């Protein structure tokens, strides 16, 4: 690709980046859970739920956060938008790196 083509591709990618206020990094999981009652059916493998959790990775460790069902769709949307934005930004970063190599960064 020529420098002009790279810049045009970068512009198209940047135009597709969505609202950064929606950014929510993590992986949305649905998991069954055991409760604390000794005689409960969940002790025989019939787990409660499934419930939604957001697995968040930061600083080399991960934690999961419970997502109330009323928020699950909104969280799923934000996680998907964030994933797409990060793919677009990664591609823009590759183009900018190539433009540095070509002494054509602008
Ligand atoms: Zn139980």
GROMACS .gro file of C-alpha atoms and ligand atoms in nm:
model
  107
    1UNK     CA    1   0.000   0.000   0.000
    2UNK     CA    2   0.117   0.352  -0.071
    3UNK     CA    3   0.145   0.614   0.202
    4UNK     CA    4  -0.169   0.779   0.065
    5UNK     CA    5  -0.357   0.449   0.077
    6UNK     CA    6  -0.241   0.384   0.432
    7UNK     CA    7  -0.359   0.727   0.543
    8UNK     CA    8  -0.696   0.679   0.368
    9UNK     CA    9  -0.738   0.340   0.536
   10UNK     CA   10  -0.646   0.494   0.872
   11UNK     CA   11  -0.909   0.764   0.822
   12UNK     CA   12  -1.178   0.506   0.741
   13UNK     CA   13  -1.085   0.297   1.045
   14UNK     CA   14  -1.090   0.603   1.274
   15UNK     CA   15  -1.437   0.699   1.147
   16UNK     CA   16  -1.568   0.359   1.259
   17UNK     CA   17  -1.453   0.397   1.621
   18UNK     CA   18  -1.764   0.429   1.838
   19UNK     CA   19  -1.840   0.644   2.140
   20UNK     CA   20  -1.547   0.603   2.384
   21UNK     CA   21  -1.781   0.666   2.676
   22UNK     CA   22  -1.917   0.315   2.620
   23UNK     CA   23  -1.576   0.159   2.687
   24UNK     CA   24  -1.606  -0.143   2.915
   25UNK     CA   25  -1.324  -0.397   2.906
   26UNK     CA   26  -1.392  -0.752   3.011
   27UNK     CA   27  -1.547  -1.081   2.915
   28UNK     CA   28  -1.914  -1.142   2.988
   29UNK     CA   29  -1.970  -1.489   3.135
   30UNK     CA   30  -2.278  -1.683   3.244
   31UNK     CA   31  -2.217  -1.926   3.526
   32UNK     CA   32  -2.417  -2.138   3.766
   33UNK     CA   33  -2.344  -2.099   4.136
   34UNK     CA   34  -2.360  -2.304   4.457
   35UNK     CA   35  -2.517  -2.145   4.763
   36UNK     CA   36  -2.428  -2.198   5.129
   37UNK     CA   37  -2.725  -2.423   5.226
   38UNK     CA   38  -2.603  -2.774   5.302
   39UNK     CA   39  -2.922  -2.951   5.184
   40UNK     CA   40  -2.979  -2.750   4.868
   41UNK     CA   41  -3.021  -2.905   4.524
   42UNK     CA   42  -2.712  -2.717   4.407
   43UNK     CA   43  -2.505  -2.960   4.617
   44UNK     CA   44  -2.623  -3.232   4.381
   45UNK     CA   45  -2.511  -3.038   4.076
   46UNK     CA   46  -2.831  -2.842   4.001
   47UNK     CA   47  -2.665  -2.504   4.019
   48UNK     CA   48  -2.846  -2.174   4.071
   49UNK     CA   49  -2.859  -1.935   3.780
   50UNK     CA   50  -2.692  -1.906   3.544
   51UNK     CA   51  -2.594  -1.556   3.645
   52UNK     CA   52  -2.396  -1.306   3.444
   53UNK     CA   53  -2.047  -1.198   3.546
   54UNK     CA   54  -1.797  -0.966   3.393
   55UNK     CA   55  -1.440  -1.100   3.407
   56UNK     CA   56  -1.203  -0.806   3.422
   57UNK     CA   57  -0.829  -0.837   3.366
   58UNK     CA   58  -0.609  -0.562   3.503
   59UNK     CA   59  -0.250  -0.547   3.615
   60UNK     CA   60  -0.190  -0.916   3.554
   61UNK     CA   61  -0.478  -1.040   3.767
   62UNK     CA   62  -0.846  -1.096   3.702
   63UNK     CA   63  -1.162  -1.063   3.903
   64UNK     CA   64  -1.526  -1.121   3.826
   65UNK     CA   65  -1.803  -0.877   3.895
   66UNK     CA   66  -2.166  -0.982   3.922
   67UNK     CA   67  -2.385  -0.825   3.654
   68UNK     CA   68  -2.753  -0.785   3.752
   69UNK     CA   69  -2.981  -0.923   3.481
   70UNK     CA   70  -3.132  -0.576   3.424
   71UNK     CA   71  -2.786  -0.459   3.313
   72UNK     CA   72  -2.676  -0.763   3.118
   73UNK     CA   73  -2.779  -0.638   2.773
   74UNK     CA   74  -2.623  -0.296   2.833
   75UNK     CA   75  -2.300  -0.457   2.954
   76UNK     CA   76  -2.294  -0.696   2.656
   77UNK     CA   77  -2.337  -0.407   2.416
   78UNK     CA   78  -2.054  -0.209   2.576
   79UNK     CA   79  -1.820  -0.507   2.585
   80UNK     CA   80  -1.887  -0.568   2.213
   81UNK     CA   81  -1.835  -0.201   2.119
   82UNK     CA   82  -1.512  -0.196   2.321
   83UNK     CA   83  -1.383  -0.511   2.153
   84UNK     CA   84  -1.455  -0.364   1.809
   85UNK     CA   85  -1.300  -0.026   1.898
   86UNK     CA   86  -0.986  -0.197   2.026
   87UNK     CA   87  -0.952  -0.395   1.702
   88UNK     CA   88  -0.987  -0.071   1.505
   89UNK     CA   89  -0.730   0.107   1.725
   90UNK     CA   90  -0.489  -0.187   1.695
   91UNK     CA   91  -0.511  -0.166   1.316
   92UNK     CA   92  -0.461   0.214   1.327
   93UNK     CA   93  -0.155   0.154   1.547
   94UNK     CA   94  -0.013  -0.090   1.288
   95UNK     CA   95  -0.063   0.167   1.014
   96UNK     CA   96   0.104   0.441   1.220
   97UNK     CA   97   0.398   0.211   1.289
   98UNK     CA   98   0.432   0.148   0.916
   99UNK     CA   99   0.417   0.525   0.854
  100UNK     CA  100   0.701   0.575   1.106
  101UNK     CA  101   0.907   0.319   0.918
  102UNK     CA  102   0.839   0.508   0.595
  103UNK     CA  103   0.920   0.846   0.758
  104UNK     CA  104   0.568   0.953   0.665
  105UNK     CA  105   0.395   0.993   0.998
  106UNK     CA  106   0.136   1.268   0.987
  107LIG    ZN1  107  -2.822  -2.390   4.652
   0.00000   0.00000   0.00000
